[in-house]
């Protein structure tokens, strides 16, 4: 939705809550927009009948608070589990997120990849920037793989590059932010000579400067030299002759992850290099992936980073797979930080709906109708799941209402079974989602609906409603010249 250029203020509000949901928890962006739209649809008849919007807003906010509290009451903590049990639970959360995505056919494969990637991050921060994603066209989804370290595409290189070694064991790594090439002056430099023989000394000085820089890099003991800026053909050949691998114009994000993983410190000068600023890694290799070549750093001693290399038949498909995995990564991160889950598949929505209907019967006055409308709107989630899976939504919802109406509470966890078109205990079937996702979606959707309801009037500019913003027929200024078409300055 971030790519949409929306002008209408109400629609813009829905896009804003979708983006806030993505920033806060990473998943549930469609859920929050559908809920907000359904709240507004259910409130429309009351507004048309003359009910004051503030009465609706008051009841909706009350219902929203009750719904959030009910989610907290029904959530199940996964704290105190063993590492294997926790990893298995996180995988099931990731599979639930991927179930509605384009890559759902390989959800088991990608869910494990996502959990492995998030597990290597620093538990204190779980920094999303430390998970890199590289897209390589060609092959199938199953050809995707996870690098426990850093991987980036081979950068632009000169002829001498092919003579450099492509594999190392326990190499030292030097990170630079300087250019290693001969270059012309940026400004209009002027040198005046009294003797033509002095010209050669100036040329020699330039060469001595670059050779001095290269020699200091070699003396540092580094076997891999990476730079944010260009490494020229002279430097490439110089390093190749001394069995050193080099790469210039490395992206800043990749340099940062290499620094974090290897412990290297980026240098802005080659003077006074000491072993403390060099990084180390167990293995480095350049590997062919499809039509591209990738530099892989594995076995990093301070590894708090991972890289997912995605394969696929088309660029659009790989882009969609990346967006799907982003949602799953965010879900696993949130489940690790807030270890409470609720049953998915529309089960929690049906249970909240039933709870609010029961609560509404205890209220006297018009608020009873408004809270009932809020409860009815929550049924849009299981209904939409049925529509997406191609099943009869009315039949499935009737079964769900029957299950959730049970006095014993055995049906609280029943949701939509998209495999058979019936209902199933989604908690027992491991269809879970973090409680934080549902809490944030309910809160954001309720606030967005209340915001739109609180608008008294809208002011429109009729001229902007015509094609090209010029208004309808007859709204523009009449033309002059009665159609003869003589331009200004033309001779009569």
Short mmCIF file of C-alpha atoms in Angstrom, two decimals:
data_model
loop_
_atom_site.label_atom_id
_atom_site.label_comp_id
_atom_site.label_asym_id
_atom_site.label_seq_id
_atom_site.Cartn_x
_atom_site.Cartn_y
_atom_site.Cartn_z
CA UNK A 1 0.00 0.00 0.00
CA UNK A 2 2.97 2.31 0.42
CA UNK A 3 3.10 2.59 -3.38
CA UNK A 4 -0.45 3.93 -3.68
CA UNK A 5 -0.91 7.64 -4.34
CA UNK A 6 -4.15 8.31 -2.48
CA UNK A 7 -5.77 11.73 -2.18
CA UNK A 8 -9.06 10.94 -0.43
CA UNK A 9 -8.53 11.66 3.30
CA UNK A 10 -10.62 8.71 4.56
CA UNK A 11 -8.83 6.26 2.29
CA UNK A 12 -5.51 7.84 3.27
CA UNK A 13 -6.35 7.10 6.92
CA UNK A 14 -6.73 3.39 6.07
CA UNK A 15 -3.37 3.38 4.30
CA UNK A 16 -1.77 5.09 7.31
CA UNK A 17 -3.02 2.46 9.77
CA UNK A 18 -1.80 -0.27 7.41
CA UNK A 19 1.69 1.30 7.38
CA UNK A 20 1.66 1.72 11.17
CA UNK A 21 0.70 -1.95 11.55
CA UNK A 22 3.58 -2.92 9.27
CA UNK A 23 6.03 -0.76 11.24
CA UNK A 24 4.81 -1.94 14.63
CA UNK A 25 4.37 -5.70 14.15
CA UNK A 26 5.08 -6.39 10.48
CA UNK A 27 1.98 -8.47 9.70
CA UNK A 28 -1.79 -8.00 9.76
CA UNK A 29 -1.76 -5.04 7.34
CA UNK A 30 -4.68 -6.46 5.34
CA UNK A 31 -6.52 -7.40 8.54
CA UNK A 32 -6.45 -3.88 9.94
CA UNK A 33 -7.79 -2.31 6.71
CA UNK A 34 -10.58 -4.91 6.37
CA UNK A 35 -11.62 -4.43 10.02
CA UNK A 36 -11.70 -0.63 9.76
CA UNK A 37 -13.77 -0.80 6.57
CA UNK A 38 -16.23 -3.24 8.15
CA UNK A 39 -16.62 -1.09 11.28
CA UNK A 40 -17.55 1.84 9.03
CA UNK A 41 -19.97 -0.30 7.02
CA UNK A 42 -21.77 -1.47 10.15
CA UNK A 43 -22.00 2.09 11.49
CA UNK A 44 -23.38 3.57 8.24
CA UNK A 45 -27.08 2.61 8.86
CA UNK A 46 -26.99 4.25 12.29
CA UNK A 47 -25.54 7.48 10.90
CA UNK A 48 -28.17 7.55 8.14
CA UNK A 49 -30.91 7.15 10.75
CA UNK A 50 -29.68 10.23 12.61
CA UNK A 51 -27.63 8.69 15.44
CA UNK A 52 -25.02 11.14 16.65
CA UNK A 53 -21.50 9.97 15.69
CA UNK A 54 -20.18 10.61 19.20
CA UNK A 55 -22.53 7.93 20.57
CA UNK A 56 -21.14 5.46 18.06
CA UNK A 57 -17.55 6.47 18.78
CA UNK A 58 -18.05 6.07 22.52
CA UNK A 59 -19.49 2.56 22.11
CA UNK A 60 -16.88 1.49 19.56
CA UNK A 61 -14.04 2.58 21.84
CA UNK A 62 -15.59 0.69 24.75
CA UNK A 63 -15.98 -2.41 22.56
CA UNK A 64 -12.38 -2.05 21.37
CA UNK A 65 -11.08 -1.99 24.95
CA UNK A 66 -13.16 -5.07 25.83
CA UNK A 67 -11.90 -6.87 22.71
CA UNK A 68 -8.23 -6.14 23.53
CA UNK A 69 -8.71 -7.35 27.10
CA UNK A 70 -10.37 -10.54 25.82
CA UNK A 71 -7.40 -11.21 23.53
CA UNK A 72 -5.04 -10.85 26.50
CA UNK A 73 -7.18 -13.24 28.55
CA UNK A 74 -7.22 -15.87 25.79
CA UNK A 75 -3.53 -15.56 24.86
CA UNK A 76 -1.23 -18.45 25.71
CA UNK A 77 2.35 -17.80 26.78
CA UNK A 78 5.20 -19.85 25.30
CA UNK A 79 7.68 -18.72 27.96
CA UNK A 80 9.59 -21.33 29.93
CA UNK A 81 9.79 -23.82 27.07
CA UNK A 82 12.95 -25.60 26.02
CA UNK A 83 14.94 -24.26 23.06
CA UNK A 84 13.62 -27.04 20.77
CA UNK A 85 9.98 -26.45 21.78
CA UNK A 86 10.32 -22.71 21.38
CA UNK A 87 11.90 -23.06 17.92
CA UNK A 88 9.07 -25.39 16.90
CA UNK A 89 6.46 -22.89 18.12
CA UNK A 90 8.15 -20.02 16.29
CA UNK A 91 8.15 -22.10 13.11
CA UNK A 92 4.41 -22.66 13.45
CA UNK A 93 3.84 -18.92 13.87
CA UNK A 94 5.87 -18.31 10.69
CA UNK A 95 3.89 -20.98 8.82
CA UNK A 96 0.62 -19.31 9.83
CA UNK A 97 1.86 -16.01 8.40
CA UNK A 98 3.03 -17.64 5.15
CA UNK A 99 -0.19 -19.63 4.75
CA UNK A 100 -1.97 -16.73 3.03
CA UNK A 101 1.00 -15.70 0.90
CA UNK A 102 2.11 -16.57 -2.62
CA UNK A 103 4.80 -18.92 -1.27
CA UNK A 104 2.34 -20.94 0.85
CA UNK A 105 3.22 -24.09 -1.12
CA UNK A 106 6.71 -24.00 0.40
CA UNK A 107 5.73 -22.60 3.80
CA UNK A 108 7.45 -25.40 5.73
CA UNK A 109 10.77 -24.76 3.92
CA UNK A 110 10.66 -20.97 4.29
CA UNK A 111 9.34 -21.02 7.88
CA UNK A 112 12.42 -22.98 8.97
CA UNK A 113 14.67 -20.55 7.07
CA UNK A 114 13.01 -17.55 8.75
CA UNK A 115 13.34 -19.03 12.26
CA UNK A 116 17.02 -19.90 11.64
CA UNK A 117 17.68 -16.35 10.37
CA UNK A 118 16.02 -14.62 13.33
CA UNK A 119 17.64 -16.99 15.83
CA UNK A 120 21.16 -15.79 14.96
CA UNK A 121 20.33 -12.14 15.73
CA UNK A 122 21.28 -10.45 18.97
CA UNK A 123 18.40 -11.38 21.36
CA UNK A 124 18.59 -7.97 23.03
CA UNK A 125 17.84 -5.97 19.87
CA UNK A 126 16.71 -8.42 17.13
CA UNK A 127 17.81 -5.79 14.62
CA UNK A 128 16.00 -6.40 11.33
CA UNK A 129 18.84 -4.71 9.38
CA UNK A 130 21.10 -7.60 10.29
CA UNK A 131 19.09 -9.95 8.06
CA UNK A 132 20.08 -9.39 4.46
CA UNK A 133 17.98 -10.51 1.51
CA UNK A 134 19.49 -11.08 -1.93
CA UNK A 135 17.41 -11.93 -4.98
CA UNK A 136 18.80 -14.09 -7.80
CA UNK A 137 16.58 -14.80 -10.79
CA UNK A 138 16.47 -18.39 -12.03
CA UNK A 139 15.98 -21.79 -10.40
CA UNK A 140 13.10 -22.73 -8.13
CA UNK A 141 11.98 -21.62 -4.67
CA UNK A 142 13.64 -24.66 -3.13
CA UNK A 143 16.99 -23.47 -4.48
CA UNK A 144 16.87 -20.57 -2.00
CA UNK A 145 19.33 -20.88 0.88
CA UNK A 146 20.39 -19.19 4.10
CA UNK A 147 23.96 -18.01 4.69
CA UNK A 148 24.92 -17.99 8.38
CA UNK A 149 26.93 -14.82 7.91
CA UNK A 150 27.14 -12.28 5.11
CA UNK A 151 26.65 -12.67 1.36
CA UNK A 152 26.69 -9.99 -1.30
CA UNK A 153 26.83 -9.87 -5.07
CA UNK A 154 30.24 -9.58 -6.76
CA UNK A 155 30.97 -5.94 -7.37
CA UNK A 156 32.36 -4.31 -10.52
CA UNK A 157 35.91 -5.50 -11.06
CA UNK A 158 38.88 -5.01 -13.39
CA UNK A 159 40.84 -7.56 -15.42
CA UNK A 160 43.24 -8.57 -12.66
CA UNK A 161 40.33 -9.69 -10.49
CA UNK A 162 40.20 -13.17 -12.05
CA UNK A 163 43.78 -13.83 -10.92
CA UNK A 164 42.86 -13.34 -7.25
CA UNK A 165 42.14 -16.33 -4.98
CA UNK A 166 38.41 -17.06 -4.55
CA UNK A 167 38.55 -19.08 -1.34
CA UNK A 168 40.27 -18.62 2.05
CA UNK A 169 40.38 -20.32 5.41
CA UNK A 170 40.65 -18.04 8.49
CA UNK A 171 41.55 -14.86 6.57
CA UNK A 172 41.94 -11.39 8.04
CA UNK A 173 39.62 -8.73 6.64
CA UNK A 174 40.36 -5.03 6.10
CA UNK A 175 37.46 -2.62 5.55
CA UNK A 176 38.20 0.75 3.94
CA UNK A 177 36.33 3.90 3.01
CA UNK A 178 38.96 5.31 0.65
CA UNK A 179 39.71 5.09 -3.07
CA UNK A 180 42.62 2.98 -4.21
CA UNK A 181 43.17 4.26 -7.73
CA UNK A 182 44.92 6.97 -9.71
CA UNK A 183 42.53 9.78 -10.44
CA UNK A 184 42.55 13.27 -11.88
CA UNK A 185 42.25 16.32 -9.66
CA UNK A 186 38.71 17.38 -8.78
CA UNK A 187 39.57 21.05 -9.10
CA UNK A 188 41.43 22.82 -11.88
CA UNK A 189 44.90 22.26 -10.50
CA UNK A 190 47.80 24.15 -12.08
CA UNK A 191 51.48 23.27 -11.74
CA UNK A 192 54.19 25.56 -13.15
CA UNK A 193 57.55 24.04 -14.00
CA UNK A 194 60.84 25.74 -14.77
CA UNK A 195 62.47 22.60 -16.09
CA UNK A 196 60.72 19.92 -18.23
CA UNK A 197 62.58 17.22 -16.34
CA UNK A 198 60.60 18.12 -13.22
CA UNK A 199 57.41 16.80 -14.86
CA UNK A 200 58.53 13.19 -14.44
CA UNK A 201 59.13 13.72 -10.74
CA UNK A 202 55.49 14.85 -10.30
CA UNK A 203 54.19 11.78 -12.17
CA UNK A 204 56.42 9.56 -10.05
CA UNK A 205 55.08 11.18 -6.88
CA UNK A 206 51.51 10.24 -7.85
CA UNK A 207 52.53 6.64 -8.43
CA UNK A 208 54.50 6.53 -5.20
CA UNK A 209 51.45 7.69 -3.22
CA UNK A 210 49.18 4.93 -4.57
CA UNK A 211 51.93 2.27 -4.19
CA UNK A 212 52.52 3.38 -0.61
CA UNK A 213 48.82 2.92 0.18
CA UNK A 214 48.75 -0.54 -1.40
CA UNK A 215 51.92 -1.61 0.37
CA UNK A 216 50.50 -0.63 3.77
CA UNK A 217 47.36 -2.70 3.05
CA UNK A 218 49.54 -5.72 2.26
CA UNK A 219 51.74 -5.22 5.35
CA UNK A 220 48.65 -5.19 7.60
CA UNK A 221 48.33 -8.94 7.03
CA UNK A 222 44.80 -8.75 5.54
CA UNK A 223 43.85 -11.31 2.89
CA UNK A 224 40.53 -9.67 2.00
CA UNK A 225 40.24 -5.93 1.31
CA UNK A 226 36.79 -4.39 0.92
CA UNK A 227 36.11 -0.72 0.20
CA UNK A 228 33.02 1.47 -0.01
CA UNK A 229 34.77 3.40 -2.81
CA UNK A 230 36.46 2.30 -6.02
CA UNK A 231 39.46 -0.01 -6.19
CA UNK A 232 41.15 0.61 -9.55
CA UNK A 233 42.82 -1.74 -12.04
CA UNK A 234 46.31 -1.01 -10.69
CA UNK A 235 45.30 -1.94 -7.13
CA UNK A 236 43.39 -5.01 -8.35
CA UNK A 237 46.45 -6.36 -10.16
CA UNK A 238 48.76 -5.42 -7.26
CA UNK A 239 46.60 -7.41 -4.78
CA UNK A 240 46.24 -10.33 -7.22
CA UNK A 241 50.03 -10.67 -7.47
CA UNK A 242 50.15 -11.01 -3.67
CA UNK A 243 47.22 -13.49 -3.31
CA UNK A 244 44.86 -10.92 -1.80
CA UNK A 245 41.16 -10.67 -2.65
CA UNK A 246 39.71 -7.17 -3.07
CA UNK A 247 36.28 -5.69 -3.88
CA UNK A 248 35.38 -2.03 -4.35
CA UNK A 249 32.10 -0.13 -4.37
CA UNK A 250 30.55 -2.48 -1.78
CA UNK A 251 27.11 -1.33 -0.63
CA UNK A 252 27.02 0.42 2.74
CA UNK A 253 24.49 -2.04 4.22
CA UNK A 254 26.70 -5.00 3.26
CA UNK A 255 29.81 -3.28 4.68
CA UNK A 256 27.99 -2.67 7.95
CA UNK A 257 26.94 -6.32 8.25
CA UNK A 258 30.45 -7.53 7.42
CA UNK A 259 31.83 -5.24 10.13
CA UNK A 260 29.35 -6.53 12.71
CA UNK A 261 29.89 -10.18 11.79
CA UNK A 262 33.71 -10.17 11.58
CA UNK A 263 34.59 -7.52 14.15
CA UNK A 264 36.43 -5.37 11.59
CA UNK A 265 36.46 -1.58 11.86
CA UNK A 266 36.06 0.56 8.74
CA UNK A 267 39.16 2.70 8.16
CA UNK A 268 39.38 6.07 6.41
CA UNK A 269 43.19 5.90 6.10
CA UNK A 270 45.77 3.17 5.60
CA UNK A 271 48.28 4.76 7.95
CA UNK A 272 49.05 3.06 11.26
CA UNK A 273 46.93 -0.03 10.61
CA UNK A 274 47.08 -2.45 13.54
CA UNK A 275 45.66 -5.98 14.04
CA UNK A 276 42.82 -4.67 16.22
CA UNK A 277 41.03 -3.05 13.27
CA UNK A 278 41.08 -6.25 11.19
CA UNK A 279 38.19 -8.69 11.19
CA UNK A 280 38.33 -12.47 10.99
CA UNK A 281 36.13 -15.19 9.56
CA UNK A 282 36.39 -19.00 9.36
CA UNK A 283 35.77 -19.27 5.64
CA UNK A 284 35.39 -17.04 2.61
CA UNK A 285 34.47 -18.14 -0.89
CA UNK A 286 33.10 -16.77 -4.12
CA UNK A 287 30.20 -18.93 -5.27
CA UNK A 288 28.21 -19.06 -8.49
CA UNK A 289 24.47 -18.57 -7.81
CA UNK A 290 22.46 -18.73 -11.00
CA UNK A 291 23.92 -16.22 -13.42
CA UNK A 292 25.52 -14.18 -10.62
CA UNK A 293 28.57 -14.62 -8.43
CA UNK A 294 28.31 -14.04 -4.70
CA UNK A 295 30.92 -13.47 -1.99
CA UNK A 296 30.08 -15.57 1.09
CA UNK A 297 31.50 -14.97 4.58
CA UNK A 298 30.64 -17.93 6.83
CA UNK A 299 31.62 -18.97 10.32
CA UNK A 300 31.79 -15.42 11.63
CA UNK A 301 33.03 -15.31 15.26
CA UNK A 302 30.74 -12.42 16.22
CA UNK A 303 27.94 -13.46 13.86
CA UNK A 304 24.73 -11.70 14.73
CA UNK A 305 23.69 -11.57 11.11
CA UNK A 306 22.35 -13.84 8.35
CA UNK A 307 21.61 -13.51 4.63
CA UNK A 308 18.75 -15.12 2.73
CA UNK A 309 19.42 -15.75 -0.97
CA UNK A 310 16.07 -16.10 -2.77
CA UNK A 311 15.66 -17.87 -6.10
CA UNK A 312 12.69 -17.85 -8.44
CA UNK A 313 11.57 -17.90 -12.03
CA UNK A 314 10.65 -14.23 -12.43
CA UNK A 315 11.63 -10.95 -10.82
CA UNK A 316 8.05 -10.16 -9.76
CA UNK A 317 7.69 -13.55 -8.07
CA UNK A 318 10.94 -13.12 -6.12
CA UNK A 319 9.81 -9.62 -5.03
CA UNK A 320 6.54 -11.08 -3.73
CA UNK A 321 8.45 -13.86 -1.94
CA UNK A 322 10.64 -11.22 -0.25
CA UNK A 323 7.55 -9.32 0.99
CA UNK A 324 6.05 -12.59 2.28
CA UNK A 325 9.22 -13.50 4.16
CA UNK A 326 9.42 -9.98 5.62
CA UNK A 327 6.01 -10.53 7.25
CA UNK A 328 7.09 -13.93 8.59
CA UNK A 329 10.36 -12.47 9.96
CA UNK A 330 8.45 -9.72 11.77
CA UNK A 331 6.03 -12.27 13.21
CA UNK A 332 8.87 -14.44 14.58
CA UNK A 333 10.64 -11.37 16.00
CA UNK A 334 7.48 -10.28 17.81
CA UNK A 335 6.82 -13.81 19.07
CA UNK A 336 10.35 -13.89 20.54
CA UNK A 337 9.90 -10.50 22.22
CA UNK A 338 6.28 -11.00 23.32
CA UNK A 339 5.90 -14.71 23.87
CA UNK A 340 2.08 -14.84 23.79
CA UNK A 341 0.10 -16.44 20.96
CA UNK A 342 -3.60 -16.77 20.11
CA UNK A 343 -5.30 -19.25 17.78
CA UNK A 344 -5.49 -17.99 14.18
CA UNK A 345 -7.80 -18.84 11.29
CA UNK A 346 -10.47 -16.41 12.51
CA UNK A 347 -10.91 -18.29 15.83
CA UNK A 348 -9.96 -15.35 18.05
CA UNK A 349 -12.20 -13.00 16.03
CA UNK A 350 -15.23 -15.29 16.41
CA UNK A 351 -14.59 -15.67 20.13
CA UNK A 352 -14.33 -11.88 20.64
CA UNK A 353 -17.51 -11.42 18.58
CA UNK A 354 -19.40 -13.90 20.77
CA UNK A 355 -18.00 -12.30 23.94
CA UNK A 356 -19.13 -8.80 22.86
CA UNK A 357 -22.63 -10.03 21.90
CA UNK A 358 -23.00 -11.54 25.37
CA UNK A 359 -21.72 -8.33 26.95
CA UNK A 360 -24.10 -6.20 24.88
CA UNK A 361 -27.12 -7.98 26.40
CA UNK A 362 -26.14 -6.63 29.81
CA UNK A 363 -26.26 -3.00 28.56
CA UNK A 364 -29.41 -0.89 28.45
CA UNK A 365 -29.91 1.73 25.78
CA UNK A 366 -28.62 2.33 22.28
CA UNK A 367 -25.07 1.23 23.12
CA UNK A 368 -26.29 -2.36 22.96
CA UNK A 369 -26.97 -1.99 19.23
CA UNK A 370 -23.64 -0.29 18.56
CA UNK A 371 -21.58 -2.94 20.39
CA UNK A 372 -23.55 -5.63 18.55
CA UNK A 373 -22.61 -3.94 15.27
CA UNK A 374 -18.94 -3.96 16.34
CA UNK A 375 -19.20 -7.65 17.20
CA UNK A 376 -20.80 -8.43 13.83
CA UNK A 377 -18.02 -6.57 12.01
CA UNK A 378 -15.39 -8.87 13.55
CA UNK A 379 -16.87 -11.80 11.62
CA UNK A 380 -15.45 -10.31 8.41
CA UNK A 381 -12.08 -12.00 9.10
CA UNK A 382 -13.29 -15.65 8.99
CA UNK A 383 -15.70 -14.67 6.18
CA UNK A 384 -12.83 -13.27 4.12
CA UNK A 385 -10.73 -16.37 4.79
CA UNK A 386 -13.56 -18.52 3.42
CA UNK A 387 -13.93 -16.31 0.34
CA UNK A 388 -10.18 -16.44 -0.32
CA UNK A 389 -10.17 -20.24 -0.06
CA UNK A 390 -13.27 -20.57 -2.29
CA UNK A 391 -15.63 -21.99 0.36
CA UNK A 392 -19.21 -21.11 1.31
CA UNK A 393 -18.72 -18.41 3.97
CA UNK A 394 -22.31 -18.58 5.29
CA UNK A 395 -22.11 -22.33 5.96
CA UNK A 396 -18.69 -22.11 7.67
CA UNK A 397 -19.72 -19.11 9.82
CA UNK A 398 -22.83 -20.94 11.02
CA UNK A 399 -20.64 -23.86 12.13
CA UNK A 400 -18.25 -21.48 13.88
CA UNK A 401 -21.09 -19.69 15.70
CA UNK A 402 -22.36 -23.07 16.91
CA UNK A 403 -18.92 -24.07 18.20
CA UNK A 404 -18.24 -20.76 19.96
CA UNK A 405 -21.71 -20.71 21.53
CA UNK A 406 -20.82 -23.84 23.54
CA UNK A 407 -21.24 -23.21 27.27
CA UNK A 408 -18.31 -25.48 28.16
CA UNK A 409 -15.84 -23.32 26.25
CA UNK A 410 -14.51 -26.25 24.21
CA UNK A 411 -15.13 -24.37 20.96
CA UNK A 412 -13.19 -21.21 21.82
CA UNK A 413 -10.27 -22.16 19.57
CA UNK A 414 -12.24 -23.22 16.48
CA UNK A 415 -11.51 -21.38 13.25
CA UNK A 416 -11.65 -21.85 9.50
CA UNK A 417 -10.00 -24.95 8.00
CA UNK A 418 -8.88 -23.75 4.57
CA UNK A 419 -7.87 -27.28 3.58
CA UNK A 420 -11.29 -28.96 3.94
CA UNK A 421 -13.73 -26.04 3.98
CA UNK A 422 -14.93 -26.89 7.48
CA UNK A 423 -13.93 -25.82 10.98
CA UNK A 424 -11.02 -27.01 13.08
CA UNK A 425 -9.38 -26.37 16.46
CA UNK A 426 -6.71 -24.01 15.12
CA UNK A 427 -4.68 -24.06 18.35
CA UNK A 428 -4.43 -27.84 18.25
CA UNK A 429 -3.61 -27.60 14.52
CA UNK A 430 -0.78 -25.14 15.31
CA UNK A 431 -2.33 -22.23 13.41
CA UNK A 432 -1.07 -19.49 15.73
CA UNK A 433 -0.36 -15.79 15.58
CA UNK A 434 1.21 -13.46 18.16
CA UNK A 435 -1.34 -11.78 20.42
CA UNK A 436 0.37 -8.44 19.74
CA UNK A 437 -0.66 -8.59 16.06
CA UNK A 438 -4.35 -8.93 16.91
CA UNK A 439 -4.21 -6.33 19.71
CA UNK A 440 -2.54 -3.78 17.46
CA UNK A 441 -4.96 -4.49 14.58
CA UNK A 442 -8.04 -4.06 16.78
CA UNK A 443 -6.74 -0.86 18.33
CA UNK A 444 -5.67 0.73 15.04
CA UNK A 445 -8.85 -0.26 13.16
CA UNK A 446 -11.09 1.06 15.94
CA UNK A 447 -9.25 4.39 16.10
CA UNK A 448 -9.37 4.78 12.30
CA UNK A 449 -13.12 4.09 12.20
CA UNK A 450 -13.72 6.57 15.03
CA UNK A 451 -11.61 9.18 13.24
CA UNK A 452 -13.68 8.91 10.05
CA UNK A 453 -16.95 8.92 12.04
CA UNK A 454 -15.93 12.12 13.82
CA UNK A 455 -15.78 14.07 10.53
CA UNK A 456 -18.81 16.40 10.35
CA UNK A 457 -18.53 17.68 6.80
CA UNK A 458 -16.28 17.39 3.79
CA UNK A 459 -15.44 20.30 1.53
CA UNK A 460 -15.00 19.47 -2.13
CA UNK A 461 -13.74 21.44 -5.08
CA UNK A 462 -16.08 20.67 -8.01
CA UNK A 463 -13.50 21.85 -10.54
CA UNK A 464 -11.10 19.11 -9.44
CA UNK A 465 -13.63 16.35 -10.17
CA UNK A 466 -13.51 16.65 -13.97
CA UNK A 467 -10.94 14.97 -16.21
CA UNK A 468 -7.39 16.30 -15.76
CA UNK A 469 -8.64 18.42 -12.84
CA UNK A 470 -10.27 20.94 -15.21
CA UNK A 471 -13.85 20.43 -14.11
CA UNK A 472 -16.84 19.25 -16.11
CA UNK A 473 -18.20 20.59 -19.39
CA UNK A 474 -18.78 24.30 -19.41
CA UNK A 475 -16.79 24.89 -16.22
CA UNK A 476 -13.72 26.23 -17.96
CA UNK A 477 -13.33 29.72 -19.38
CA UNK A 478 -14.85 30.12 -22.86
CA UNK A 479 -12.37 30.23 -25.69
CA UNK A 480 -11.67 33.33 -27.71
CA UNK A 481 -11.46 33.88 -31.43
CA UNK A 482 -14.56 31.81 -32.33
CA UNK A 483 -12.44 28.88 -33.43
CA UNK A 484 -10.46 30.67 -36.14
CA UNK A 485 -7.23 29.63 -34.49
CA UNK A 486 -4.97 32.60 -35.30
CA UNK A 487 -2.06 32.59 -32.90
CA UNK A 488 -0.52 35.61 -31.18
CA UNK A 489 1.79 37.53 -33.46
CA UNK A 490 0.55 35.97 -36.69
CA UNK A 491 0.20 38.31 -39.64
CA UNK A 492 -3.34 38.99 -40.76
#
